[in-house]
Coordinates of C-alpha atoms (C1' of nucleotides) in Angstrom, one line a residue:
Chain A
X1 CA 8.9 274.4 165.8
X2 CA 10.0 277.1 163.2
X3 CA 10.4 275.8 160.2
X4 CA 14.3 277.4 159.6
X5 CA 15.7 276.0 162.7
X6 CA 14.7 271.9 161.0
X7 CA 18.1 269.9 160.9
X8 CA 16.9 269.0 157.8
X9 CA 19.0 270.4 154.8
X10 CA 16.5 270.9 152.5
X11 CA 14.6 273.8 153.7
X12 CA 12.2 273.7 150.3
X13 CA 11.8 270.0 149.7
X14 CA 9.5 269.1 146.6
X15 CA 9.1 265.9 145.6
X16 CA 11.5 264.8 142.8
X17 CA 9.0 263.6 140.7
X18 CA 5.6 264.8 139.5
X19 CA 4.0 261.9 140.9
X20 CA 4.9 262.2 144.2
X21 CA 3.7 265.5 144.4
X22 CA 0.2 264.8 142.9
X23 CA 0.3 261.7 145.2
X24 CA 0.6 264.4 148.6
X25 CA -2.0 266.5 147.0
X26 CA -4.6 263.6 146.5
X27 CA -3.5 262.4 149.9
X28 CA -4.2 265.9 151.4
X29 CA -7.8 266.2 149.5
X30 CA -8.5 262.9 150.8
X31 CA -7.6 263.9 154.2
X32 CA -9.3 267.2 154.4
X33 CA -12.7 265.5 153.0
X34 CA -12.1 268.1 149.9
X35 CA -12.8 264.5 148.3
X36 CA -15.4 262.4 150.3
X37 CA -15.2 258.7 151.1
X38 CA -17.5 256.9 148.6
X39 CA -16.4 259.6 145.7
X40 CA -15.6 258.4 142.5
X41 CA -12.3 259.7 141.4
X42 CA -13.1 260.4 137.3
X43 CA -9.2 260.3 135.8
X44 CA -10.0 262.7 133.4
X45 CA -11.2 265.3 136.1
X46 CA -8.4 264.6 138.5
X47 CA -6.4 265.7 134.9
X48 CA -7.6 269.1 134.7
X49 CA -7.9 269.7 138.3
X50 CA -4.4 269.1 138.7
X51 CA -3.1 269.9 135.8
X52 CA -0.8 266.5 134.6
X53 CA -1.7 264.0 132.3
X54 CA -3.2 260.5 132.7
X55 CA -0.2 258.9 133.6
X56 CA 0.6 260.6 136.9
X57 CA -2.6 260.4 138.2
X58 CA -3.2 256.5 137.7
X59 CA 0.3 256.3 139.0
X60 CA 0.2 258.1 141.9
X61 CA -3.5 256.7 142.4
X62 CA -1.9 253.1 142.6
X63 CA 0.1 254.0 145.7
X64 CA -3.2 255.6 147.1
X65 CA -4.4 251.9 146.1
X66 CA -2.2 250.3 147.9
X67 CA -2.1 252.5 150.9
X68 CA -5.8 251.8 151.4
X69 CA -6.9 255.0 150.4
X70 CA -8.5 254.8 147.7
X71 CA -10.5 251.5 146.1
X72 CA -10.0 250.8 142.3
X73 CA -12.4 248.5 140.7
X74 CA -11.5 247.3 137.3
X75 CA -13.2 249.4 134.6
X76 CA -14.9 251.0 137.1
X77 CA -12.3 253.6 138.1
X78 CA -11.1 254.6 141.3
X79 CA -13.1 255.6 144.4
X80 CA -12.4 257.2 147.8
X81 CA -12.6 254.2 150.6
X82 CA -15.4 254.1 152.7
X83 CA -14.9 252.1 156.1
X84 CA -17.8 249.9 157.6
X85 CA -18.2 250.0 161.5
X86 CA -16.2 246.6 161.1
X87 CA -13.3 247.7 159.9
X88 CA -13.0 250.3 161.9
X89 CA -13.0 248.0 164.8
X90 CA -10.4 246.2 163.5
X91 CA -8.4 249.0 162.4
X92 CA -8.5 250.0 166.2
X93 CA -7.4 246.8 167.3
X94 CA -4.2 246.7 165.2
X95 CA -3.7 250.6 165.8
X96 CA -4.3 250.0 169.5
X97 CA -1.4 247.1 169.4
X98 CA 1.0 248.9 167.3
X99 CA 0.4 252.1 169.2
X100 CA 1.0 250.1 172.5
X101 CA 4.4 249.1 171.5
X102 CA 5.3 252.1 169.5
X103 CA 4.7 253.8 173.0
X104 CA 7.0 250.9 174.7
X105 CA 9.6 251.7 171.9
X106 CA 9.6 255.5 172.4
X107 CA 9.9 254.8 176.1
X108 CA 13.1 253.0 175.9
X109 CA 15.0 254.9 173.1
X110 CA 14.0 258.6 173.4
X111 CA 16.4 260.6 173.8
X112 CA 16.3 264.2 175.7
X113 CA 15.0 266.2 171.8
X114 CA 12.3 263.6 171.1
X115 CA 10.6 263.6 174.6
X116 CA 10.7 267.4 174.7
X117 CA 9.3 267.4 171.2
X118 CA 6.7 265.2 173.1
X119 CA 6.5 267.4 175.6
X120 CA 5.6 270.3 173.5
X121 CA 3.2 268.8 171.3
X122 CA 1.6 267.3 174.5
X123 CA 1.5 271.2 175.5
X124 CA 0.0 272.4 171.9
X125 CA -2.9 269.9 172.8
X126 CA -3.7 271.5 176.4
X127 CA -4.3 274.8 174.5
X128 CA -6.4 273.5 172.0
X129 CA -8.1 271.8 174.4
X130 CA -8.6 275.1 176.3
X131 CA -9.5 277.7 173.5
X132 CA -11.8 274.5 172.1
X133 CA -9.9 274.9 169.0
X134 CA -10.3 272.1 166.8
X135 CA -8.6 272.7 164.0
X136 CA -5.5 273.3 166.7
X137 CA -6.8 269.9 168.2
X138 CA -6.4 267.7 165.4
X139 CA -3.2 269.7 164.5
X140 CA -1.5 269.0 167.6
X141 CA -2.7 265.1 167.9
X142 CA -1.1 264.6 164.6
X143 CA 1.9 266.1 166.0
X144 CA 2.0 263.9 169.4
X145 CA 1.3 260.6 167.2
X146 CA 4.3 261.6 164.7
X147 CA 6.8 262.5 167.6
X148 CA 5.5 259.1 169.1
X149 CA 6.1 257.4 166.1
X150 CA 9.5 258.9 165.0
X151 CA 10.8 258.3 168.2
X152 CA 9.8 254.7 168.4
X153 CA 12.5 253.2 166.8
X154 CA 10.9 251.1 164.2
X155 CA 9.9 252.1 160.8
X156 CA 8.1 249.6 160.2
X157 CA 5.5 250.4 162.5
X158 CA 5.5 254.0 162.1
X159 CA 4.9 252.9 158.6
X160 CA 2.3 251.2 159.4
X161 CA 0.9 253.7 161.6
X162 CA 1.2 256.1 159.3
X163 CA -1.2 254.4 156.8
X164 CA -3.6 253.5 159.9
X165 CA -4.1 257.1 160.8
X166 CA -5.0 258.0 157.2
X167 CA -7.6 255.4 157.2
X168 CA -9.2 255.9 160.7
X169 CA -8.9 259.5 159.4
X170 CA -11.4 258.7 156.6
X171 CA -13.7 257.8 159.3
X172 CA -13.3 261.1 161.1
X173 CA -14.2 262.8 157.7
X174 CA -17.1 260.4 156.6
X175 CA -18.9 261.1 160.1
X176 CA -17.7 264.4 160.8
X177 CA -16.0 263.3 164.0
X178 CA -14.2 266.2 165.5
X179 CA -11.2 265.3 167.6
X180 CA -12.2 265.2 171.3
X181 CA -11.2 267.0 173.9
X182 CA -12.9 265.0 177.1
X183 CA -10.5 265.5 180.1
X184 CA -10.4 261.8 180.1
X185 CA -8.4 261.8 176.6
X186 CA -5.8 264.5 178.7
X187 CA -5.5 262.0 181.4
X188 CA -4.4 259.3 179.4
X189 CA -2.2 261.1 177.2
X190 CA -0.4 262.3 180.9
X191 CA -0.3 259.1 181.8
X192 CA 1.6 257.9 178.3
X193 CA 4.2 261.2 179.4
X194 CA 4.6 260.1 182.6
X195 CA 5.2 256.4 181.7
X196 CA 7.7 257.6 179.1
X197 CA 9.5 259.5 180.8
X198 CA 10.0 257.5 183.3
X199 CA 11.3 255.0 180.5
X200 CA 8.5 252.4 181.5
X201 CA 8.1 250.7 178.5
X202 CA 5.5 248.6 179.5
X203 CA 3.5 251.3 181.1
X204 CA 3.8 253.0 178.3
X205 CA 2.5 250.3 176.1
X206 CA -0.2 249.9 178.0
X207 CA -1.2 253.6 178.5
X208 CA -1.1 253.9 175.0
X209 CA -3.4 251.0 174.1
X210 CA -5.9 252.4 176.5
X211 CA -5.9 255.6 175.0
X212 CA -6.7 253.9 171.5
X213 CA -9.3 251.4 172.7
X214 CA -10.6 254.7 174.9
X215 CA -10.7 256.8 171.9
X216 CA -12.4 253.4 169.6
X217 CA -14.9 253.0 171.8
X218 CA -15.9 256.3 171.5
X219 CA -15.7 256.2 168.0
X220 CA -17.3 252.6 167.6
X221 CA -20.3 253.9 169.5
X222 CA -21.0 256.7 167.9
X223 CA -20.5 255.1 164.4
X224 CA -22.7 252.4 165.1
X225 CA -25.5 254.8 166.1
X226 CA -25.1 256.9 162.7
X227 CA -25.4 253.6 160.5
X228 CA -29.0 253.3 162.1
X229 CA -32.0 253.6 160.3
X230 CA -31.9 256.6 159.6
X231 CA -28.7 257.1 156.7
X232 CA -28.5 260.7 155.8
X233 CA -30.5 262.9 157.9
X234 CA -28.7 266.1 158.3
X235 CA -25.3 265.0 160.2
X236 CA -24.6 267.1 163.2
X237 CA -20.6 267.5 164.0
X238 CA -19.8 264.9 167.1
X239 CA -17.2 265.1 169.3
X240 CA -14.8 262.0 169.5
X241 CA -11.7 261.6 170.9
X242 CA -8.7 260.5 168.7
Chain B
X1 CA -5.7 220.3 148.5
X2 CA -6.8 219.4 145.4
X3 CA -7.4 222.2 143.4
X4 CA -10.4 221.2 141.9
X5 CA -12.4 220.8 145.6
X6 CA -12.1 224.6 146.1
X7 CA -14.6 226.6 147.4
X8 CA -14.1 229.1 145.2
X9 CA -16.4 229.2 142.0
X10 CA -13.4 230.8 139.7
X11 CA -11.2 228.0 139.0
X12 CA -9.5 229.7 136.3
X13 CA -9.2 233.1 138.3
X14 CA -7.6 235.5 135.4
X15 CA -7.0 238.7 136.9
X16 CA -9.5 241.2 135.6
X17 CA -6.8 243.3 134.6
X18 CA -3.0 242.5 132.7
X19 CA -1.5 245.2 135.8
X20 CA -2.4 243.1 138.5
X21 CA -0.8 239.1 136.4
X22 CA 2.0 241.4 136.2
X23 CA 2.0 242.5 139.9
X24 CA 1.8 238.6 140.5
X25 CA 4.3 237.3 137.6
X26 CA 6.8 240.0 139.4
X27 CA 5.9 239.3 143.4
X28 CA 6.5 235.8 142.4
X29 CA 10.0 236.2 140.5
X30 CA 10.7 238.2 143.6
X31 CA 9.8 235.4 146.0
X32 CA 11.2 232.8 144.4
X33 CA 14.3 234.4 144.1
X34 CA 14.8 235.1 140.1
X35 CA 15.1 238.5 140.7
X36 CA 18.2 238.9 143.7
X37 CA 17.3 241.5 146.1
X38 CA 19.4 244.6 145.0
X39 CA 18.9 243.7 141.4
X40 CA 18.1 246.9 139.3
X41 CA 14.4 246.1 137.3
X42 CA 15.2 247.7 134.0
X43 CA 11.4 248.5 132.5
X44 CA 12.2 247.7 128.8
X45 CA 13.7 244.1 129.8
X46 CA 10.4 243.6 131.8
X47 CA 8.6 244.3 128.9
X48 CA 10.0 242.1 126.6
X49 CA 10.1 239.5 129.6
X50 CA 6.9 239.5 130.4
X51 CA 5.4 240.5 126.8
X52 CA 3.2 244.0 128.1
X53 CA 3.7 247.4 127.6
X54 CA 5.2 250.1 129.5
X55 CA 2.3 251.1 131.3
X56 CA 1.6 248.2 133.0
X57 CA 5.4 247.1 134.0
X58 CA 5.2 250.7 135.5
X59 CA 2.4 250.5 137.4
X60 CA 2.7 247.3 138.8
X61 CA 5.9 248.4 140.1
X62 CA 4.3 251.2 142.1
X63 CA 1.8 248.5 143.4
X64 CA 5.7 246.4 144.6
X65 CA 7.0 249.9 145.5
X66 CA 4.1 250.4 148.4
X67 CA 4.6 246.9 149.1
X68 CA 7.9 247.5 150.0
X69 CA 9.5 244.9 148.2
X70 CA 10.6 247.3 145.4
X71 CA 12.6 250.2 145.8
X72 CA 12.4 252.7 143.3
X73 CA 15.0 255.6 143.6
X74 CA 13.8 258.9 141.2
X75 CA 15.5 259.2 137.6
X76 CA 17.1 255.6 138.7
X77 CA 14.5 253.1 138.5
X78 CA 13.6 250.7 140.7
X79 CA 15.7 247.8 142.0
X80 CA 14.4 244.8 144.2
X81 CA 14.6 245.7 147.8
X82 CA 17.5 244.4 150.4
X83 CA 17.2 244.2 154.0
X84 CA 19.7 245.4 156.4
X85 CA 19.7 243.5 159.5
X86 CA 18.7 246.5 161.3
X87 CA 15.7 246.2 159.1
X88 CA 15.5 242.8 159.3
X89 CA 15.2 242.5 163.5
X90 CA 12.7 245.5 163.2
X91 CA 10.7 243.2 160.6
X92 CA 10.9 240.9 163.2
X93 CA 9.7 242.6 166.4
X94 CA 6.4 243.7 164.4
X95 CA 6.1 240.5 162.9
X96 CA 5.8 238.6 166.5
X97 CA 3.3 241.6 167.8
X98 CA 1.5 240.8 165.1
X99 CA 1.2 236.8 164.5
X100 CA 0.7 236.6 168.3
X101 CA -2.2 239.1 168.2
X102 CA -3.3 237.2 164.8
X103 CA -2.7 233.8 167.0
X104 CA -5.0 234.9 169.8
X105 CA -7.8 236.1 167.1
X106 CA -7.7 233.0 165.5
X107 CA -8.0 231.1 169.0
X108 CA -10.9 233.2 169.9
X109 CA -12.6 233.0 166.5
X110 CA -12.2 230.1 165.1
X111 CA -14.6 227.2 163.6
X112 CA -14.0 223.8 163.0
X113 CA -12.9 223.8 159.4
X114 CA -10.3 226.4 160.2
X115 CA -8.8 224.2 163.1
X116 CA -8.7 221.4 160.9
X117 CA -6.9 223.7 157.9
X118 CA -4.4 224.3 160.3
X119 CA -4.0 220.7 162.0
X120 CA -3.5 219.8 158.2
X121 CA -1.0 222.4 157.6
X122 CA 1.2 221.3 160.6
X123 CA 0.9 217.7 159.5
X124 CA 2.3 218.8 156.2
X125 CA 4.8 220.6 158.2
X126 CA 5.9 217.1 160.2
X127 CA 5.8 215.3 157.1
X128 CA 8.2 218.1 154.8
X129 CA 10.5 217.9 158.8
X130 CA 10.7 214.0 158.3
X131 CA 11.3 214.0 154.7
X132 CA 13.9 216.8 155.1
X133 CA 12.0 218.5 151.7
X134 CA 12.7 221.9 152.0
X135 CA 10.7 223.1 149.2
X136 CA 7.6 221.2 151.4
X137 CA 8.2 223.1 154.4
X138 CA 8.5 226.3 153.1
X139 CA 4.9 225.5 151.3
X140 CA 3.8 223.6 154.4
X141 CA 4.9 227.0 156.4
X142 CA 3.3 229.5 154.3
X143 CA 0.0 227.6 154.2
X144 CA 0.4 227.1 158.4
X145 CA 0.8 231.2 158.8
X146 CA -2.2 231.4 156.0
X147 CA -4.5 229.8 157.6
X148 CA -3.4 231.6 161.0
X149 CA -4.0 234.6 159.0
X150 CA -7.5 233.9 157.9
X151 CA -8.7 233.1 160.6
X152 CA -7.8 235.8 162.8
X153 CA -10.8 237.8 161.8
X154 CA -8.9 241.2 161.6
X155 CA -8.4 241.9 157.7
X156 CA -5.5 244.5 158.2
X157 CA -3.6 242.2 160.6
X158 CA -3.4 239.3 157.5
X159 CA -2.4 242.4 154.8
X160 CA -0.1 243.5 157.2
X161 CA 1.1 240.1 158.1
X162 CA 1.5 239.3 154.1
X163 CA 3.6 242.1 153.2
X164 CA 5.9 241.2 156.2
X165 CA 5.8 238.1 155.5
X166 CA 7.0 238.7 151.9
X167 CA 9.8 241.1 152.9
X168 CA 11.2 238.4 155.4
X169 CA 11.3 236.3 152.4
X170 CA 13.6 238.9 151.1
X171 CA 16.0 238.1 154.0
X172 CA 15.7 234.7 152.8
X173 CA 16.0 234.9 149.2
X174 CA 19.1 237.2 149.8
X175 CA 21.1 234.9 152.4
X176 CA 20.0 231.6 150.9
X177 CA 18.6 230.1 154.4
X178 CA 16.4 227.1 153.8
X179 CA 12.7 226.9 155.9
X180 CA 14.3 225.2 159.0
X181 CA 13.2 221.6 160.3
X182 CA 14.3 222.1 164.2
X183 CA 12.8 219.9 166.9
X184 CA 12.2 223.3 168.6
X185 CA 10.4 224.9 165.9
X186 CA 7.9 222.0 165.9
X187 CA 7.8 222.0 169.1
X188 CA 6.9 226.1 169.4
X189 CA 3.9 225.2 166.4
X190 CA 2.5 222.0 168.6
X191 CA 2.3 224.4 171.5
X192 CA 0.2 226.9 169.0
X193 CA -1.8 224.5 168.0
X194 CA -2.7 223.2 171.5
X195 CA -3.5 227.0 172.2
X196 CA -5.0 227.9 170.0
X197 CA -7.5 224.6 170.1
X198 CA -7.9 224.9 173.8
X199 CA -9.6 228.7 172.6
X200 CA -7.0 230.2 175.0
X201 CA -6.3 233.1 173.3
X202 CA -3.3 234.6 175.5
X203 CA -1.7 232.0 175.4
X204 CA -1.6 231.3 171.6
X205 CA -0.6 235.1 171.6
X206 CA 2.6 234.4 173.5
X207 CA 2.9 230.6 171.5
X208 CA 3.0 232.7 168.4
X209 CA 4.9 235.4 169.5
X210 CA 7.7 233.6 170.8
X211 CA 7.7 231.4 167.8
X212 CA 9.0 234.0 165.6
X213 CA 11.4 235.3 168.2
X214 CA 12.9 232.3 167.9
X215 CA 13.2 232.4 164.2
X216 CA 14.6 236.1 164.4
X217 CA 16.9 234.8 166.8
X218 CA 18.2 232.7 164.3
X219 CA 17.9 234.2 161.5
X220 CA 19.6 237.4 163.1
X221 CA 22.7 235.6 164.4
X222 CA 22.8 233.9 160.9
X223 CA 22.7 237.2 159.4
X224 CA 25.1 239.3 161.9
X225 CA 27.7 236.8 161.0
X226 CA 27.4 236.7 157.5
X227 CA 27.8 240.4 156.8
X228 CA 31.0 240.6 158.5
X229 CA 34.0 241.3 156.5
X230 CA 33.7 238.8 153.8
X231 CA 30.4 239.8 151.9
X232 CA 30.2 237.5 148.7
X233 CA 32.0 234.2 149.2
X234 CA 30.7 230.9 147.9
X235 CA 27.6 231.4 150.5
X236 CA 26.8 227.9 152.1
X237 CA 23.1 226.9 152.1
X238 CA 21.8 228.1 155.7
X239 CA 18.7 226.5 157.9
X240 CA 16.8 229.2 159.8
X241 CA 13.3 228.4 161.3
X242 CA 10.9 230.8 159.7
Chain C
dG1 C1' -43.8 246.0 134.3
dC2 C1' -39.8 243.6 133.0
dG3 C1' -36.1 241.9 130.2
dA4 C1' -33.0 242.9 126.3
dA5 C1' -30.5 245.8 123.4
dC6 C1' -28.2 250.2 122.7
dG7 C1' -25.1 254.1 123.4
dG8 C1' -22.3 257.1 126.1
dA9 C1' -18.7 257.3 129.3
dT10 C1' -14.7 255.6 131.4
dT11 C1' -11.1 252.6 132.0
dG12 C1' -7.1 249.6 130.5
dT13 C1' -3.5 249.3 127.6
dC14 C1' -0.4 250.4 123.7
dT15 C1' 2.6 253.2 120.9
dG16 C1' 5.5 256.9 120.2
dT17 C1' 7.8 261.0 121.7
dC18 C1' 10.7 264.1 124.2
dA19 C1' 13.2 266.4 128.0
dA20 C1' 15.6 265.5 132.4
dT21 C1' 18.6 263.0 134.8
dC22 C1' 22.0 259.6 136.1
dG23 C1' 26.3 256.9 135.8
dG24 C1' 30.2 255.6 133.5
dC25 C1' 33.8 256.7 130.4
dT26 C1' 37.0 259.5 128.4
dT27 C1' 39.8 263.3 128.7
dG28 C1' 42.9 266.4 130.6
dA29 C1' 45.5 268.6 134.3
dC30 C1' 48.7 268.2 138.0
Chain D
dG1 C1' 49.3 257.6 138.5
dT2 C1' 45.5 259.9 140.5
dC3 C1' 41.9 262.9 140.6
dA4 C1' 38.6 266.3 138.8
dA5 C1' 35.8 267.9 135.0
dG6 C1' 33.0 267.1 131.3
dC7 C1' 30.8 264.5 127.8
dC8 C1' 27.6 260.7 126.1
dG9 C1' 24.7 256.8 126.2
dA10 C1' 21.1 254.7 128.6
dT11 C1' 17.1 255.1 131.3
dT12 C1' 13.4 257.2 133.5
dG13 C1' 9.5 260.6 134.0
dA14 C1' 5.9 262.4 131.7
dC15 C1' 2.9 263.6 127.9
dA16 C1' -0.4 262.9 124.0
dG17 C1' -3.2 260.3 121.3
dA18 C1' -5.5 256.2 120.1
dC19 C1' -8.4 252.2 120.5
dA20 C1' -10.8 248.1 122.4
dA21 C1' -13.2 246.4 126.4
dT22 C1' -16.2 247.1 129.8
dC23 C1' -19.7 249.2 132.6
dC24 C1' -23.9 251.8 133.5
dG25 C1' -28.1 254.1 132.6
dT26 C1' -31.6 254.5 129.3
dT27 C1' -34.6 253.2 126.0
dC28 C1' -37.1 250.0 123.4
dG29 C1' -39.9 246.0 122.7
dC30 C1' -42.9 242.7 124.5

DNA sequence: GCGAACGGATTGTCTGTCAATCGGCTTGAC
DNA sequence: GTCAAGCCGATTGACAGACAATCCGTTCGC
């Protein structure tokens, strides 16, 4: 969407505090793999990179904390989280369930803006898919997962979502996973449209579970093959679908 | 149990930093209702309460704040967290995806010693319901949905499930409802139990599941009615199956 | 070669300071 | 009397500096 026509008031929104702003920039470094999973986060460093003293960064660095983020070991500091292949099964478990009924809620309460928004998004990913444009790719998956989320009429588990997407994100960036574009993935996200639009909510929980545990398998497979024998050979980018 | 038989090889288990006895000292003055939901948490009076510095009050509070059981409003401060009842039914609805997904996790995964922890919290449970000791059950409860928890062998579902769990005690700090001692409710947890110890892991999803249904149910009606037009007068004790 | 002691680096925490901001109170106008 | 404007105290947000506690890698001694 362009950014002027947002019903949002404030057009420029900065945080209101410091820390929240060094809080989206750590969150952002994390997410990027500027800083990789496993990276010690030195306070002092994170100071002059920045540019604000000590007591922003450990603040903001708690909500990282407690957001899963990050992994602070007393008088050891701070360090990016790493995920083992068992975690990351379970995180697609819950974000399989969650996803499932955010999908059910979305179904029921849409209204005519939030499935066209879906729509759209939906549309962005066809083209990435397409041109083979990854960095569109993951772009426009984010976009279909927020729409879903917003729309599902629960913040709790858009909240929750929304911290299990940043971790299962550290995944993509510890492995290099790309976000997939199989034409399987494209079938089951037209089946969670069709579902939802037709106001199915179960179908659409369960299209939308599938997709997950689709996407985990994938995931899960290829993750268990990389933490082989062979550790640190030369990573090749992989293709996974998210 | 005694506390002396634990497992654990820490007996005196000091939190290896002050931030994190604070984070406790304040979740618990939270839970326990010493600190009203709504009530502003003025950082000098925590410091002289609790005897730290600054630093720490402040950064246990963002720890609270991601927890969501603090709210902290820029250039205000932070003030314990209500719950509309909006909030509270959406609490809910996650809370029954996720104990029934924890309840079929545990049926599926679960050794002896677990199933015995939990036969032993229900019998606590029966014995607080016969005594009508309300300060039981609710400790009888929370060790029921802990064990539950641990055993469910999917680490984000238990953090998840604690956090909600310690916002719903919001709800019940706030509108004074007692742990309830219904027929049904013991009814719902024998039907758990039998579930989950016959392994059948759908059916201890929809045991749990419907479980706290019935609490919302409850608790929802309890609260719908009390926030009608007279907010703050002489509130009666309430019982509410959590 | 292995254990113990040492030293640098980093964190955890405190104190003090200062500007920015908020909310209530007073003041004043109508 | 009511409402708006403005002022003032209280509180937070953020910084700098300091210091003990702790950890980790290294070196030393055996």
């Amino acid at each position: 969407m362009v950014p002027k026509m947002s019903d949002d008031l404030q057009v420029v929104r900065q945080a209101a505090t410091l820390r929240r702003q060094v809080e989206d920039k750590l969150r952002g470094a994390i997410a990027s793999g500027r800083f990789q999973p496993g990276q010690r986060l030195v306070e002092r460093e994170l100071c002059e990179l920045i540019g604000v003293g000590r007591t922003s960064i450990r603040e903001a660095l708690r909500q990282l904390e407690a957001e899963g983020l990050v992994l602070t070991i007393p008088h050891r500091g701070p360090a990016v989280s790493t995920i083992t292949s068992a975690e990351a099964g379970e995180l697609y478990a819950v974000r399989a369930l969650l996803e499932g009924d955010a999908g059910k809620g979305f179904a029921r309460h849409h209204d005519g803006a939030q499935l066209l928004a879906l729509q759209n998004s939906i549309a962005l990913i066809k083209r990435a898919a397409e041109q083979t444009d990854q960095g569109l790719m993951l772009e426009a998956k984010t976009a279909f997962y927020q729409v879903l989320m917003d729309g599902c009429g629960n913040r709790f588990i858009k909240q929750f979502l929304m911290t299990i997407h940043n971790r299962v994100n550290l995944l993509r960036v510890k492995s290099m996973m790309e976000p997939g574009r199989s034409v399987h993935s494209l079938a089951e996200i037209n089946e969670i449209y069709e579902a939802v639009a037709a106001r199915d909510g179960d179908r659409a929980a369960v299209a939308c579970s599938n997709h997950i545990r689709a996407a985990a398998a994938i995931a899960l497979r290829m993750l268990g093959s990389e933490q082989g024998p062979t550790p640190n050979i030369a990573k090749k980018k992989k293709t996974v679908v998210v």
